[in-house]
Amino acid sequence: PASPPRVLIVGAGVAGLGAALRLRRASRRFADLRLLEASGRVGGRIRSAKLGNKVVEMGAHWIHGPSRENPVFRLAGEYGLLDEGAMSEENQQVDIGGHLVLPSVCYSSQGQVVSPGLLDSMGVLFLTLLEETRGFLHAADVPVPSVGEYLKEAIAQQVKEWSEDEATKRLKLAILNMYLKVECCVSGTHSMDLVALGPFGEYATLPGLDCTFPNGYEGLTERMRALLPEDCVLFNKVVTTVRWGGSFVEPITGRLFPVQVECEDRETFLADHVLLTIPLGVLKEQQEALFCPPLPPQKVAAIRHLGFGTNNKIFLEFERPFWEPDCQVVEMVWEAESPLAEPPADLPAAWFQKIGAFVVLHPPERYGHILCGFIAGKEAEFMETLTDAEVLADLTQVFRRVTGNPQLAPPKNILRSSWHSEPYTRGSYSYVAVGSCGDDIDALARPLPEEGSDLKPSQILFAGEATHRTFYSTTHGALLSGWREADRLIHLYDGSESQRCAPKL
Ligand code: 6YU
């Protein structure tokens, strides 16, 4: 009988692990399977860490839309990783439409608490306008190229109808600017002006009130790894070259393989199929050197045009909270800022103003008093160049200023992510940038060689969050993309067998 196909998966994030498990469970045919992982751990952008003795998330934070249709939620439930509240029917039925709204306090740069009424009315306005931007999906024409420009024009129209005094109008604009910054974190972009308007509505949400993993998101990828044979994942294997469309002989067996993968340590691997789950940020940086022969033009264009930005987290542990016990978000409004004006350009002097909000890790019985600041774009990348002491000093000044308490004690502990500097990620997650659309996501996902070629099919397959047209930027999108490519291989060899041995999930 013919030898079983040899499959290599590059990257042991949730997409790679998901694909590996799906292949192994579907059929014994896929026993010749290994994962090459550049780092020394599985999980990729799912990474839990310790701040003191508390578990915090450096990457993925929530399960977005935790309900039956969400495969990450189903797996986490099956592995027993979620608490009762998250598993409840009631939680699964809440539909937040992608916008998690939590009880908050909002401080202004003048050292005042912003009136909750004003904050709510601006929150409702912002979400209404944002919802409008999703309506251009099937439109023949878009009024402006980006979500940011649309929002700004709509805000400029609103201002004309405002009848309050100038100070209140300025504060309202500053609040809307804070929501824009939060939205930059959600989309993982420097500015909403970079996010394409037409395709924005294609991102899909699922029902369920976003939930977290009480003992760390990484429990998910650790469990997935434990279900694979011990020697299946090879660590510290940085793939540097993928030679495809070839005919490489394996000396011992004399078998011929179409693909050869080379790692930084010069070790080579032969395969019938290589499934790449390398993040888009790395592909943007490395694609020219990585592939031999080079990728076809449409694939290169998709890699160049799709967006991949930075969203970082700054965890700060306080001895005592300055917020109320039921507060779950601390927001900050810089009163001189407006969506209708240029943002501050002096990064060293004003980088911290890009932090729109700090999430309070909840509940306090589990976390004590920890804030998690989200910061996106160039300011997030600048923050990566600072030391912990510098970040701590700048943020202590910010907290003293906004609370109006010059004696406020500095946080006692700090931990930060640096996703832009991470060599195997080069940013946080993807978005559909101006100049790209959902078709680029599909082009990125298409296997090589291209259809119509005489060469052996599906030599290189592509998965990872950036290849999922409607759930990009999420863990469930990544997992589904891994399953999609596993299914492609399963069907390539034997559709009927995969039907009979369908995996549980
Ligand atoms: C989610 C959330 N979340 C915050 C932050 C980040 C992300 N996400 P991986 O990178 O995991 O794996 C690839 C592997 O490849 C990796 O191990 C590498 O080491 C390896 N590799 C690379 N190069 C290699 C080479 N050359 N050789 C060998 N190996 C190599 N998702 O569901 N909930 O709360 C967040 C968040 C700070 C950084 C997130 C969240 C994104 C997920 O973490 C991410 O998609 C998956 O983990 C990726 O898995 P993977 O396997 O594809 O890659 C309208 C509209 C709006 C659109 N956006 C709205 C959604 C909001 C998204 N929310 C995100 C928010 C947070 C807070």
PDB file of C-alpha atoms in Angstrom, residues 120-305:
ATOM      1  CA  ASP A 120     -23.807  56.978  28.516  1.00  0.00           C
ATOM      2  CA  SER A 121     -25.258  59.298  25.905  1.00  0.00           C
ATOM      3  CA  MET A 122     -21.911  59.492  24.070  1.00  0.00           C
ATOM      4  CA  GLY A 123     -21.534  55.702  24.390  1.00  0.00           C
ATOM      5  CA  VAL A 124     -24.928  55.168  22.773  1.00  0.00           C
ATOM      6  CA  LEU A 125     -24.104  57.672  20.018  1.00  0.00           C
ATOM      7  CA  PHE A 126     -20.750  56.032  19.292  1.00  0.00           C
ATOM      8  CA  LEU A 127     -22.217  52.515  19.129  1.00  0.00           C
ATOM      9  CA  THR A 128     -25.055  53.736  16.899  1.00  0.00           C
ATOM     10  CA  LEU A 129     -22.597  55.313  14.457  1.00  0.00           C
ATOM     11  CA  LEU A 130     -20.344  52.259  14.605  1.00  0.00           C
ATOM     12  CA  GLU A 131     -23.310  50.037  13.823  1.00  0.00           C
ATOM     13  CA  GLU A 132     -24.022  52.208  10.768  1.00  0.00           C
ATOM     14  CA  THR A 133     -20.532  51.482   9.449  1.00  0.00           C
ATOM     15  CA  ARG A 134     -21.443  47.802   9.246  1.00  0.00           C
ATOM     16  CA  GLY A 135     -24.229  48.617   6.812  1.00  0.00           C
ATOM     17  CA  PHE A 136     -21.957  49.199   3.794  1.00  0.00           C
ATOM     18  CA  LEU A 137     -21.076  45.548   3.282  1.00  0.00           C
ATOM     19  CA  HIS A 138     -23.111  45.041   0.132  1.00  0.00           C
ATOM     20  CA  ALA A 139     -23.267  48.695  -0.897  1.00  0.00           C
ATOM     21  CA  ALA A 140     -22.263  49.506  -4.478  1.00  0.00           C
ATOM     22  CA  ASP A 141     -20.405  52.574  -3.247  1.00  0.00           C
ATOM     23  CA  VAL A 142     -18.901  53.685   0.030  1.00  0.00           C
ATOM     24  CA  PRO A 143     -18.994  57.396   0.938  1.00  0.00           C
ATOM     25  CA  VAL A 144     -15.417  57.343   2.341  1.00  0.00           C
ATOM     26  CA  PRO A 145     -12.721  54.645   2.348  1.00  0.00           C
ATOM     27  CA  SER A 146     -12.415  54.051   6.093  1.00  0.00           C
ATOM     28  CA  VAL A 147     -14.457  53.429   9.216  1.00  0.00           C
ATOM     29  CA  GLY A 148     -12.582  56.294  10.913  1.00  0.00           C
ATOM     30  CA  GLU A 149     -13.437  58.849   8.241  1.00  0.00           C
ATOM     31  CA  TYR A 150     -17.083  57.776   8.284  1.00  0.00           C
ATOM     32  CA  LEU A 151     -17.274  58.142  12.065  1.00  0.00           C
ATOM     33  CA  LYS A 152     -15.566  61.537  12.006  1.00  0.00           C
ATOM     34  CA  GLU A 153     -17.876  62.906   9.329  1.00  0.00           C
ATOM     35  CA  ALA A 154     -20.901  61.629  11.218  1.00  0.00           C
ATOM     36  CA  ILE A 155     -19.596  63.169  14.450  1.00  0.00           C
ATOM     37  CA  ALA A 156     -18.992  66.501  12.685  1.00  0.00           C
ATOM     38  CA  GLN A 157     -22.665  66.456  11.604  1.00  0.00           C
ATOM     39  CA  GLN A 158     -23.790  65.708  15.157  1.00  0.00           C
ATOM     40  CA  VAL A 159     -21.784  68.594  16.592  1.00  0.00           C
ATOM     41  CA  LYS A 160     -23.822  71.042  14.516  1.00  0.00           C
ATOM     42  CA  GLU A 161     -26.925  69.967  16.421  1.00  0.00           C
ATOM     43  CA  TRP A 162     -25.393  70.244  19.887  1.00  0.00           C
ATOM     44  CA  SER A 163     -26.711  73.252  21.784  1.00  0.00           C
ATOM     45  CA  GLU A 164     -24.679  73.071  25.019  1.00  0.00           C
ATOM     46  CA  ASP A 165     -21.931  75.453  26.110  1.00  0.00           C
ATOM     47  CA  GLU A 166     -18.498  75.150  24.484  1.00  0.00           C
ATOM     48  CA  ALA A 167     -16.916  73.358  27.466  1.00  0.00           C
ATOM     49  CA  THR A 168     -19.557  70.601  27.391  1.00  0.00           C
ATOM     50  CA  LYS A 169     -19.229  70.240  23.618  1.00  0.00           C
ATOM     51  CA  ARG A 170     -15.452  69.843  24.015  1.00  0.00           C
ATOM     52  CA  LEU A 171     -15.951  67.217  26.713  1.00  0.00           C
ATOM     53  CA  LYS A 172     -18.419  65.305  24.521  1.00  0.00           C
ATOM     54  CA  LEU A 173     -15.877  65.254  21.676  1.00  0.00           C
ATOM     55  CA  ALA A 174     -13.143  64.111  24.055  1.00  0.00           C
ATOM     56  CA  ILE A 175     -15.397  61.245  25.234  1.00  0.00           C
ATOM     57  CA  LEU A 176     -16.059  60.175  21.639  1.00  0.00           C
ATOM     58  CA  ASN A 177     -12.312  60.268  21.045  1.00  0.00           C
ATOM     59  CA  MET A 178     -11.836  57.890  23.990  1.00  0.00           C
ATOM     60  CA  TYR A 179     -14.311  55.446  22.392  1.00  0.00           C
ATOM     61  CA  LEU A 180     -12.376  55.707  19.113  1.00  0.00           C
ATOM     62  CA  LYS A 181      -9.186  54.697  20.946  1.00  0.00           C
ATOM     63  CA  VAL A 182     -10.938  51.702  22.488  1.00  0.00           C
ATOM     64  CA  GLU A 183     -12.146  50.728  19.016  1.00  0.00           C
ATOM     65  CA  CYS A 184      -8.525  50.882  17.759  1.00  0.00           C
ATOM     66  CA  CYS A 185      -7.713  48.230  20.391  1.00  0.00           C
ATOM     67  CA  VAL A 186     -10.677  46.087  19.341  1.00  0.00           C
ATOM     68  CA  SER A 187      -9.602  46.220  15.693  1.00  0.00           C
ATOM     69  CA  GLY A 188      -5.884  46.038  16.531  1.00  0.00           C
ATOM     70  CA  THR A 189      -5.022  49.103  14.459  1.00  0.00           C
ATOM     71  CA  HIS A 190      -3.238  52.422  14.903  1.00  0.00           C
ATOM     72  CA  SER A 191      -6.222  54.392  13.639  1.00  0.00           C
ATOM     73  CA  MET A 192      -9.734  53.561  12.497  1.00  0.00           C
ATOM     74  CA  ASP A 193      -8.782  55.597   9.388  1.00  0.00           C
ATOM     75  CA  LEU A 194      -6.823  52.499   8.326  1.00  0.00           C
ATOM     76  CA  VAL A 195      -9.804  50.119   8.625  1.00  0.00           C
ATOM     77  CA  ALA A 196     -11.780  49.622   5.396  1.00  0.00           C
ATOM     78  CA  LEU A 197     -15.407  50.754   5.585  1.00  0.00           C
ATOM     79  CA  GLY A 198     -17.037  48.460   2.996  1.00  0.00           C
ATOM     80  CA  PRO A 199     -15.919  45.096   4.431  1.00  0.00           C
ATOM     81  CA  PHE A 200     -16.237  46.121   8.118  1.00  0.00           C
ATOM     82  CA  GLY A 201     -19.672  44.511   8.428  1.00  0.00           C
ATOM     83  CA  GLU A 202     -18.329  41.163   7.341  1.00  0.00           C
ATOM     84  CA  TYR A 203     -16.809  40.465  10.768  1.00  0.00           C
ATOM     85  CA  ALA A 204     -19.389  38.289  12.507  1.00  0.00           C
ATOM     86  CA  THR A 205     -20.310  38.058  16.170  1.00  0.00           C
ATOM     87  CA  LEU A 206     -21.842  35.173  18.089  1.00  0.00           C
ATOM     88  CA  PRO A 207     -24.291  35.282  20.983  1.00  0.00           C
ATOM     89  CA  GLY A 208     -23.016  34.906  24.544  1.00  0.00           C
ATOM     90  CA  LEU A 209     -21.630  37.272  27.159  1.00  0.00           C
ATOM     91  CA  ASP A 210     -17.823  37.319  26.676  1.00  0.00           C
ATOM     92  CA  CYS A 211     -16.156  35.209  29.369  1.00  0.00           C
ATOM     93  CA  THR A 212     -12.618  34.465  30.573  1.00  0.00           C
ATOM     94  CA  PHE A 213     -10.708  31.359  31.714  1.00  0.00           C
ATOM     95  CA  PRO A 214     -10.458  31.404  35.533  1.00  0.00           C
ATOM     96  CA  ASN A 215      -7.132  29.517  35.468  1.00  0.00           C
ATOM     97  CA  GLY A 216      -5.759  30.974  32.242  1.00  0.00           C
ATOM     98  CA  TYR A 217      -6.593  30.767  28.506  1.00  0.00           C
ATOM     99  CA  GLU A 218      -3.440  28.691  28.082  1.00  0.00           C
ATOM    100  CA  GLY A 219      -5.205  25.765  29.782  1.00  0.00           C
ATOM    101  CA  LEU A 220      -6.953  25.309  26.422  1.00  0.00           C
ATOM    102  CA  THR A 221      -3.837  24.955  24.284  1.00  0.00           C
ATOM    103  CA  GLU A 222      -2.065  22.912  26.982  1.00  0.00           C
ATOM    104  CA  ARG A 223      -4.949  20.417  26.951  1.00  0.00           C
ATOM    105  CA  MET A 224      -4.891  20.269  23.161  1.00  0.00           C
ATOM    106  CA  ARG A 225      -1.165  19.580  23.204  1.00  0.00           C
ATOM    107  CA  ALA A 226      -1.605  16.848  25.844  1.00  0.00           C
ATOM    108  CA  LEU A 227      -3.994  15.048  23.478  1.00  0.00           C
ATOM    109  CA  LEU A 228      -1.244  14.755  20.856  1.00  0.00           C
ATOM    110  CA  PRO A 229       1.554  12.173  21.053  1.00  0.00           C
ATOM    111  CA  GLU A 230       4.522  13.368  23.128  1.00  0.00           C
ATOM    112  CA  ASP A 231       6.948  13.721  20.204  1.00  0.00           C
ATOM    113  CA  CYS A 232       4.466  15.327  17.802  1.00  0.00           C
ATOM    114  CA  VAL A 233       5.465  18.948  18.547  1.00  0.00           C
ATOM    115  CA  LEU A 234       9.074  19.945  17.867  1.00  0.00           C
ATOM    116  CA  PHE A 235      10.065  23.148  19.690  1.00  0.00           C
ATOM    117  CA  ASN A 236      12.603  25.839  18.755  1.00  0.00           C
ATOM    118  CA  LYS A 237      12.161  24.996  15.080  1.00  0.00           C
ATOM    119  CA  VAL A 238      12.089  28.337  13.277  1.00  0.00           C
ATOM    120  CA  VAL A 239      11.034  27.651   9.701  1.00  0.00           C
ATOM    121  CA  THR A 240      13.076  29.856   7.352  1.00  0.00           C
ATOM    122  CA  THR A 241      12.453  28.334   3.900  1.00  0.00           C
ATOM    123  CA  VAL A 242       9.574  26.433   2.338  1.00  0.00           C
ATOM    124  CA  ARG A 243      10.560  24.880  -1.003  1.00  0.00           C
ATOM    125  CA  TRP A 244       7.527  23.622  -2.867  1.00  0.00           C
ATOM    126  CA  GLY A 245       6.594  22.238  -6.272  1.00  0.00           C
ATOM    127  CA  GLY A 246       9.760  20.149  -6.095  1.00  0.00           C
ATOM    128  CA  SER A 247      10.797  16.532  -6.021  1.00  0.00           C
ATOM    129  CA  PHE A 248      12.888  15.885  -2.930  1.00  0.00           C
ATOM    130  CA  VAL A 249      14.214  12.383  -2.258  1.00  0.00           C
ATOM    131  CA  GLU A 250      14.308  10.978   1.247  1.00  0.00           C
ATOM    132  CA  PRO A 251      17.642   9.140   1.333  1.00  0.00           C
ATOM    133  CA  ILE A 252      16.623   6.248   3.626  1.00  0.00           C
ATOM    134  CA  THR A 253      13.312   5.350   2.001  1.00  0.00           C
ATOM    135  CA  GLY A 254      13.865   6.678  -1.512  1.00  0.00           C
ATOM    136  CA  ARG A 255      10.431   8.344  -1.236  1.00  0.00           C
ATOM    137  CA  LEU A 256       9.791  11.532  -3.177  1.00  0.00           C
ATOM    138  CA  PHE A 257       8.198  14.560  -1.549  1.00  0.00           C
ATOM    139  CA  PRO A 258       7.034  17.802  -3.193  1.00  0.00           C
ATOM    140  CA  VAL A 259       7.900  20.056  -0.233  1.00  0.00           C
ATOM    141  CA  GLN A 260      11.046  20.640   1.784  1.00  0.00           C
ATOM    142  CA  VAL A 261      11.039  22.827   4.859  1.00  0.00           C
ATOM    143  CA  GLU A 262      14.266  24.239   6.270  1.00  0.00           C
ATOM    144  CA  CYS A 263      14.711  25.599   9.779  1.00  0.00           C
ATOM    145  CA  GLU A 264      17.063  28.210  11.200  1.00  0.00           C
ATOM    146  CA  ASP A 265      19.229  25.422  12.663  1.00  0.00           C
ATOM    147  CA  ARG A 266      19.598  24.030   9.108  1.00  0.00           C
ATOM    148  CA  GLU A 267      17.546  20.918   9.866  1.00  0.00           C
ATOM    149  CA  THR A 268      15.293  20.028   6.932  1.00  0.00           C
ATOM    150  CA  PHE A 269      11.979  18.182   6.802  1.00  0.00           C
ATOM    151  CA  LEU A 270      10.261  16.634   3.798  1.00  0.00           C
ATOM    152  CA  ALA A 271       6.502  16.539   3.451  1.00  0.00           C
ATOM    153  CA  ASP A 272       3.565  15.936   1.147  1.00  0.00           C
ATOM    154  CA  HIS A 273       1.680  18.792   2.770  1.00  0.00           C
ATOM    155  CA  VAL A 274       2.773  21.757   4.884  1.00  0.00           C
ATOM    156  CA  LEU A 275       0.122  23.683   6.769  1.00  0.00           C
ATOM    157  CA  LEU A 276       1.383  27.164   7.648  1.00  0.00           C
ATOM    158  CA  THR A 277      -0.214  28.942  10.587  1.00  0.00           C
ATOM    159  CA  ILE A 278       2.444  31.659  10.787  1.00  0.00           C
ATOM    160  CA  PRO A 279       0.891  35.021  11.828  1.00  0.00           C
ATOM    161  CA  LEU A 280       0.242  37.594   9.095  1.00  0.00           C
ATOM    162  CA  GLY A 281       2.735  39.963  10.774  1.00  0.00           C
ATOM    163  CA  VAL A 282       5.513  37.412  10.212  1.00  0.00           C
ATOM    164  CA  LEU A 283       4.345  36.696   6.653  1.00  0.00           C
ATOM    165  CA  LYS A 284       4.449  40.423   5.875  1.00  0.00           C
ATOM    166  CA  GLU A 285       8.047  40.573   7.080  1.00  0.00           C
ATOM    167  CA  GLN A 286       9.312  37.235   5.800  1.00  0.00           C
ATOM    168  CA  GLN A 287       7.265  36.122   2.799  1.00  0.00           C
ATOM    169  CA  GLU A 288       9.877  37.054   0.189  1.00  0.00           C
ATOM    170  CA  ALA A 289      12.604  35.022   1.876  1.00  0.00           C
ATOM    171  CA  LEU A 290      10.307  32.249   3.082  1.00  0.00           C
ATOM    172  CA  PHE A 291       9.007  30.740  -0.163  1.00  0.00           C
ATOM    173  CA  CYS A 292      10.840  29.149  -3.045  1.00  0.00           C
ATOM    174  CA  PRO A 293       9.458  29.493  -5.685  1.00  0.00           C
ATOM    175  CA  PRO A 294       7.909  32.809  -4.598  1.00  0.00           C
ATOM    176  CA  LEU A 295       4.211  33.054  -3.810  1.00  0.00           C
ATOM    177  CA  PRO A 296       1.860  33.918  -6.692  1.00  0.00           C
ATOM    178  CA  PRO A 297       1.063  37.651  -7.075  1.00  0.00           C
ATOM    179  CA  GLN A 298      -2.473  37.424  -5.671  1.00  0.00           C
ATOM    180  CA  LYS A 299      -1.190  35.838  -2.476  1.00  0.00           C
ATOM    181  CA  VAL A 300       1.568  38.455  -2.129  1.00  0.00           C
ATOM    182  CA  ALA A 301      -0.989  41.231  -2.678  1.00  0.00           C
ATOM    183  CA  ALA A 302      -3.266  39.797   0.024  1.00  0.00           C
ATOM    184  CA  ILE A 303      -0.368  39.612   2.505  1.00  0.00           C
ATOM    185  CA  ARG A 304       0.639  43.200   1.733  1.00  0.00           C
ATOM    186  CA  HIS A 305      -2.825  44.732   1.721  1.00  0.00           C
TER     187      HIS A 305
END
